[in-house]
Short mmCIF file of C-alpha atoms in Angstrom, two decimals:
data_model
loop_
_atom_site.label_atom_id
_atom_site.label_comp_id
_atom_site.label_asym_id
_atom_site.label_seq_id
_atom_site.Cartn_x
_atom_site.Cartn_y
_atom_site.Cartn_z
CA MET M 189 -31.43 30.02 16.63
CA ASN M 190 -30.01 31.21 20.44
CA ALA M 191 -28.06 28.59 22.67
CA SER M 192 -27.89 29.71 26.36
CA GLY M 193 -25.29 28.74 29.01
CA ASN M 194 -25.23 28.99 32.80
CA GLY M 195 -24.61 32.74 34.18
CA ALA M 196 -25.85 36.10 32.92
CA ALA M 197 -24.47 35.67 29.73
CA ALA M 198 -24.42 32.69 26.92
CA ASP M 199 -21.76 30.45 27.22
CA LEU M 200 -22.58 29.12 23.15
CA LEU M 201 -23.65 31.93 20.89
CA VAL M 202 -25.13 31.12 17.36
CA ALA M 203 -25.81 33.28 14.51
CA ASP M 204 -27.32 32.49 11.26
CA ARG M 205 -27.07 34.90 8.11
CA ASP M 206 -27.35 33.93 4.28
CA GLY M 207 -26.93 30.07 4.92
CA VAL M 208 -23.89 30.12 7.53
CA ARG M 209 -24.14 29.30 11.10
CA THR M 210 -21.25 30.98 13.28
CA VAL M 211 -20.98 29.06 16.81
CA THR M 212 -18.97 31.23 19.28
CA LEU M 213 -17.61 29.86 22.46
CA ASN M 214 -18.17 32.67 24.65
CA ARG M 215 -16.02 32.37 28.16
CA PRO M 216 -13.48 34.53 27.21
CA HIS M 217 -12.64 35.20 30.80
CA ARG M 218 -11.63 31.46 30.85
CA LYS M 219 -10.26 31.69 27.17
CA ASN M 220 -13.38 29.51 25.97
CA ALA M 221 -12.75 26.84 28.26
CA MET M 222 -15.63 24.40 28.03
CA THR M 223 -18.11 23.05 30.57
CA TRP M 224 -19.50 19.41 30.57
CA ALA M 225 -22.83 21.79 29.95
CA MET M 226 -21.32 23.53 26.48
CA TRP M 227 -19.67 19.84 25.41
CA ARG M 228 -23.47 18.78 25.43
CA GLU M 229 -25.09 21.51 24.31
CA LEU M 230 -22.32 22.04 21.30
CA ALA M 231 -23.25 18.66 20.31
CA ASP M 232 -26.95 19.32 20.18
CA ILE M 233 -26.28 22.32 18.40
CA LEU M 234 -24.37 20.46 15.76
CA ARG M 235 -26.81 17.81 15.19
CA ASP M 236 -29.64 20.34 14.84
CA THR M 237 -27.54 22.12 12.22
CA GLY M 238 -27.18 18.63 10.16
CA MET M 239 -30.86 17.94 10.16
CA ASP M 240 -31.63 22.03 9.33
CA ARG M 241 -31.06 22.31 5.08
CA SER M 242 -30.99 26.26 5.21
CA VAL M 243 -28.00 25.88 6.79
CA ARG M 244 -25.20 25.34 4.37
CA ALA M 245 -21.57 25.96 5.85
CA LEU M 246 -20.83 26.15 9.83
CA VAL M 247 -18.23 28.38 11.79
CA LEU M 248 -16.89 27.76 14.81
CA THR M 249 -14.99 29.91 16.81
CA GLY M 250 -14.01 31.55 20.03
CA ALA M 251 -14.65 34.77 21.78
CA GLY M 252 -11.92 37.32 23.09
CA GLY M 253 -9.18 36.48 21.29
CA ALA M 254 -8.95 32.74 21.93
CA PHE M 255 -10.28 29.70 20.38
CA CYS M 256 -10.34 27.26 23.34
CA SER M 257 -8.46 26.43 25.83
CA GLY M 258 -9.74 22.80 26.42
CA ALA M 259 -12.20 21.50 29.06
CA ASP M 260 -12.58 23.70 32.14
CA ILE M 261 -11.38 21.44 34.47
CA SER M 262 -11.67 23.68 37.48
CA VAL M 263 -15.68 23.44 37.32
CA PRO M 264 -16.77 20.69 39.94
CA ASP M 265 -18.85 18.01 37.97
CA ALA M 266 -20.07 14.77 39.61
CA ARG M 267 -20.52 13.03 36.75
CA HIS M 268 -18.66 9.59 36.36
CA PRO M 269 -15.94 9.81 34.02
CA MET M 270 -17.31 7.19 31.87
CA ASP M 271 -20.55 9.49 31.23
CA LYS M 272 -18.18 12.41 30.30
CA MET M 273 -16.42 10.64 27.52
CA ARG M 274 -19.50 9.43 26.16
CA ILE M 275 -20.24 13.45 26.08
CA PHE M 276 -16.93 13.84 24.09
CA SER M 277 -17.56 11.12 21.96
CA ASP M 278 -21.14 12.10 20.72
CA LEU M 279 -19.62 15.65 20.11
CA ALA M 280 -16.55 14.36 18.22
CA LEU M 281 -18.68 12.03 15.91
CA GLN M 282 -21.14 14.69 15.61
CA LEU M 283 -18.59 17.44 13.96
CA HIS M 284 -17.09 14.35 11.95
CA GLU M 285 -19.78 12.87 10.63
CA LEU M 286 -21.84 16.61 10.05
CA PRO M 287 -22.83 16.54 6.40
CA THR M 288 -22.36 20.80 6.39
CA PRO M 289 -19.13 22.28 5.48
CA THR M 290 -16.96 23.08 8.64
CA VAL M 291 -14.92 25.94 9.65
CA ALA M 292 -12.65 26.59 12.54
CA LYS M 293 -11.63 30.08 12.98
CA VAL M 294 -8.67 30.25 15.46
CA THR M 295 -7.33 33.18 17.15
CA GLY M 296 -5.23 32.81 20.07
CA VAL M 297 -4.98 29.47 21.93
CA ALA M 298 -6.24 25.94 20.92
CA VAL M 299 -5.17 23.48 23.96
CA GLY M 300 -6.31 20.05 24.08
CA ALA M 301 -9.52 19.04 23.42
CA GLY M 302 -9.78 22.91 22.23
CA TRP M 303 -7.13 22.13 19.47
CA ASN M 304 -9.09 18.69 18.54
CA LEU M 305 -12.46 20.62 18.54
CA ALA M 306 -10.56 22.60 15.63
CA LEU M 307 -8.97 19.77 13.90
CA GLY M 308 -12.58 17.76 14.09
CA CYS M 309 -13.62 20.82 11.36
CA ASP M 310 -12.95 20.54 7.28
CA LEU M 311 -11.16 23.66 7.24
CA VAL M 312 -8.96 25.78 9.73
CA VAL M 313 -8.32 29.35 9.54
CA ALA M 314 -5.99 30.77 11.87
CA THR M 315 -4.47 34.27 12.88
CA PRO M 316 -0.29 34.07 12.92
CA ASP M 317 -0.50 34.57 16.53
CA ALA M 318 -1.96 31.41 17.20
CA THR M 319 -0.63 28.91 19.22
CA PHE M 320 -1.60 24.75 19.76
CA ALA M 321 -0.90 22.33 21.98
CA GLN M 322 -1.88 18.68 22.54
CA ILE M 323 -1.30 19.97 26.49
CA PHE M 324 -2.87 16.01 28.00
CA ALA M 325 0.11 15.03 29.15
CA ARG M 326 0.89 17.67 31.14
CA ARG M 327 -2.42 17.10 32.95
CA GLY M 328 -1.82 13.59 33.49
CA LEU M 329 -4.12 12.62 30.94
CA SER M 330 -4.24 10.99 27.24
CA LEU M 331 -5.83 12.38 24.34
CA ASP M 332 -9.84 12.63 23.68
CA LEU M 333 -12.15 13.99 21.59
CA GLY M 334 -10.57 12.25 18.32
CA GLY M 335 -7.13 13.47 18.76
CA SER M 336 -5.90 9.54 18.26
CA TRP M 337 -7.55 9.06 15.49
CA LEU M 338 -7.19 12.57 13.70
CA LEU M 339 -3.36 13.02 14.45
CA PRO M 340 -1.93 10.37 13.17
CA LYS M 341 -4.21 10.77 9.96
CA LEU M 342 -3.27 14.09 9.34
CA VAL M 343 0.44 14.33 10.15
CA GLY M 344 1.52 10.64 10.36
CA LEU M 345 2.38 8.50 13.50
CA GLN M 346 5.63 9.60 14.08
CA GLN M 347 5.11 13.60 14.71
CA ALA M 348 1.44 12.68 16.31
CA LYS M 349 3.67 10.84 19.05
CA ARG M 350 5.94 14.04 18.96
CA LEU M 351 3.00 16.26 19.32
CA THR M 352 1.00 14.38 22.03
CA LEU M 353 3.88 12.78 24.12
CA LEU M 354 6.04 15.86 24.34
CA ALA M 355 2.89 17.97 24.79
CA GLU M 356 4.69 20.50 23.07
CA THR M 357 3.23 24.02 21.99
CA ILE M 358 3.66 24.81 18.41
CA ASP M 359 2.94 28.30 16.51
CA ALA M 360 0.48 28.78 13.53
CA ALA M 361 3.19 28.51 11.14
CA ARG M 362 4.64 24.78 12.74
CA ALA M 363 1.11 23.91 12.31
CA GLU M 364 0.33 25.42 8.82
CA SER M 365 3.76 23.29 8.28
CA LEU M 366 2.45 20.10 9.08
CA GLY M 367 -0.92 20.17 7.56
CA LEU M 368 -3.17 21.10 10.38
CA VAL M 369 -3.76 24.71 9.51
CA SER M 370 -5.03 25.50 5.94
CA TRP M 371 -4.32 28.97 5.95
CA ILE M 372 -2.55 31.91 8.10
CA VAL M 373 -4.83 34.86 7.69
CA ALA M 374 -3.73 38.13 9.38
CA ALA M 375 -5.49 38.92 12.65
CA GLY M 376 -7.24 42.10 11.26
CA GLU M 377 -8.24 40.19 7.82
CA ILE M 378 -9.68 37.18 9.22
CA ASP M 379 -13.24 37.96 9.66
CA GLU M 380 -13.68 39.05 6.17
CA PHE M 381 -11.58 36.11 4.91
CA THR M 382 -13.57 33.32 7.02
CA ALA M 383 -16.74 34.88 6.48
CA ASP M 384 -15.98 34.97 2.58
CA LEU M 385 -14.70 31.56 2.61
CA ALA M 386 -18.41 30.49 4.38
CA ASN M 387 -19.81 31.64 1.75
CA ARG M 388 -18.53 30.18 -1.07
CA LEU M 389 -18.56 26.60 0.81
CA ALA M 390 -22.95 28.19 1.39
CA ALA M 391 -23.10 28.36 -2.34
CA GLY M 392 -21.71 25.14 -3.30
CA PRO M 393 -24.23 22.22 -3.90
CA PRO M 394 -25.25 20.61 -0.94
CA VAL M 395 -25.71 17.32 -1.63
CA ALA M 396 -22.44 16.83 -3.66
CA LEU M 397 -20.31 18.65 -0.78
CA ALA M 398 -21.80 16.13 1.84
CA GLN M 399 -20.74 13.26 -0.10
CA THR M 400 -17.58 14.28 -0.71
CA LYS M 401 -16.66 14.97 2.71
CA ALA M 402 -18.18 11.58 3.44
CA LEU M 403 -16.02 10.07 1.04
CA LEU M 404 -12.57 11.74 1.97
CA ASN M 405 -13.73 10.76 5.68
CA GLU M 406 -14.37 7.30 4.53
CA GLY M 407 -11.92 6.95 2.14
CA ALA M 408 -9.18 7.26 4.84
CA ASP M 409 -9.73 3.90 6.23
CA ALA M 410 -11.34 2.39 2.70
CA THR M 411 -9.52 0.13 0.42
CA LEU M 412 -9.50 1.38 -2.95
CA ARG M 413 -12.29 -1.29 -4.45
CA GLU M 414 -14.57 0.59 -1.24
CA ALA M 415 -13.73 4.22 -2.15
CA LEU M 416 -14.69 3.31 -6.03
CA ALA M 417 -17.73 1.71 -4.99
CA GLY M 418 -18.88 4.63 -2.70
CA GLU M 419 -17.84 7.28 -5.32
CA ALA M 420 -20.19 5.33 -7.77
CA ARG M 421 -23.35 5.54 -4.93
CA ALA M 422 -22.82 9.01 -4.20
CA GLN M 423 -22.26 10.15 -8.24
CA GLY M 424 -25.87 8.60 -8.55
CA VAL M 425 -27.28 10.46 -6.01
CA ASN M 426 -25.97 13.78 -7.45
CA PHE M 427 -27.62 12.80 -10.74
CA ALA M 428 -30.80 12.43 -8.99
CA THR M 429 -30.67 16.36 -7.45
CA ALA M 430 -30.97 19.43 -9.59
CA ASP M 431 -27.37 20.71 -9.04
CA ALA M 432 -26.04 18.65 -11.75
CA PRO M 433 -28.38 19.97 -14.45
CA GLU M 434 -28.03 23.34 -13.01
CA ALA M 435 -23.93 23.25 -13.33
CA TYR M 436 -24.33 22.01 -16.93
CA ALA M 437 -26.84 24.73 -17.58
CA ALA M 438 -24.78 27.29 -15.77
CA PHE M 439 -21.55 26.74 -17.64
CA ALA M 440 -23.74 26.94 -20.93
CA GLY M 441 -25.53 30.16 -20.03
CA LYS M 442 -21.93 31.76 -18.64
CA ARG M 443 -23.53 32.40 -15.28
CA THR M 444 -22.59 31.41 -11.80
CA PRO M 445 -24.78 28.10 -10.99
CA ARG M 446 -27.65 28.31 -8.50
CA PHE M 447 -27.56 25.61 -6.16
CA THR M 448 -29.84 24.18 -3.87
CA GLY M 449 -29.43 20.34 -3.71
CA ALA M 450 -33.50 19.95 -4.53
CA TRP M 451 -34.23 16.44 -5.34
CA SER M 452 -35.18 16.08 -9.32
CA LEU M 453 -36.44 12.69 -9.37
CA PRO M 454 -40.23 12.25 -9.89
CA PRO M 455 -42.14 11.19 -6.76
CA ALA M 456 -43.12 7.73 -5.93
CA GLY M 457 -46.85 7.41 -7.56
CA SER M 458 -46.54 10.28 -9.71
CA GLY M 459 -47.19 8.33 -12.51
CA LYS M 460 -44.23 9.52 -14.76
CA ASP M 461 -41.50 6.99 -16.25
CA GLU M 462 -44.02 3.81 -14.62
#
């Protein structure tokens, strides 16, 4: 799969290997600031990823030593502001609801919508020199790309207000202490670390992981009763796949399980168990 952007080189690069899809923001001369065409194209890539069962994990990263400096406001665009925000909303929902586990690999800057793009991923790996800023207030803007929903849930309301109202720039260590970075890894080791992490996610039970991700996302706004009901429904689906029996068999055989997510119930009309 390959995504192309405007100009001689593709603005979004997509590479698949061993069940892991890596999407690279590829405008290093602008610290990977995103044009509106790129935001929309990335939403399409995420939509396609969610429908592709061969993709078991997704890594989102940036080229040239930066993650993403947000939206490129220097590129003229005649779209109505509400149309632009619909593009943002579509992308934020695609990322949040993607059944595939996602990892943001952050080097250099992650600013504004670029930082919220990373926060929308399930896990964040950053180098020690990575810096983060909810820069919107400095641009006369308020939060977008889901930041108003993500930040209070991740760091609490007061810290979210501090990060956004003051538009402070923080380093990777501070971000990790706030729970906004999962791991800090040296620049020379981050590629190998992230590849191993993505491979571990890709080797997991895809249906169970997708449901766990959804349960956690939904659980943030659910009552205990609603969360328990969701867990019961999810486990019923898990037991209908080949992965739960495979896990037990692998444990008994002292081997590594081979998860596929395959449906194990007989098809309708097969005559079995009728």
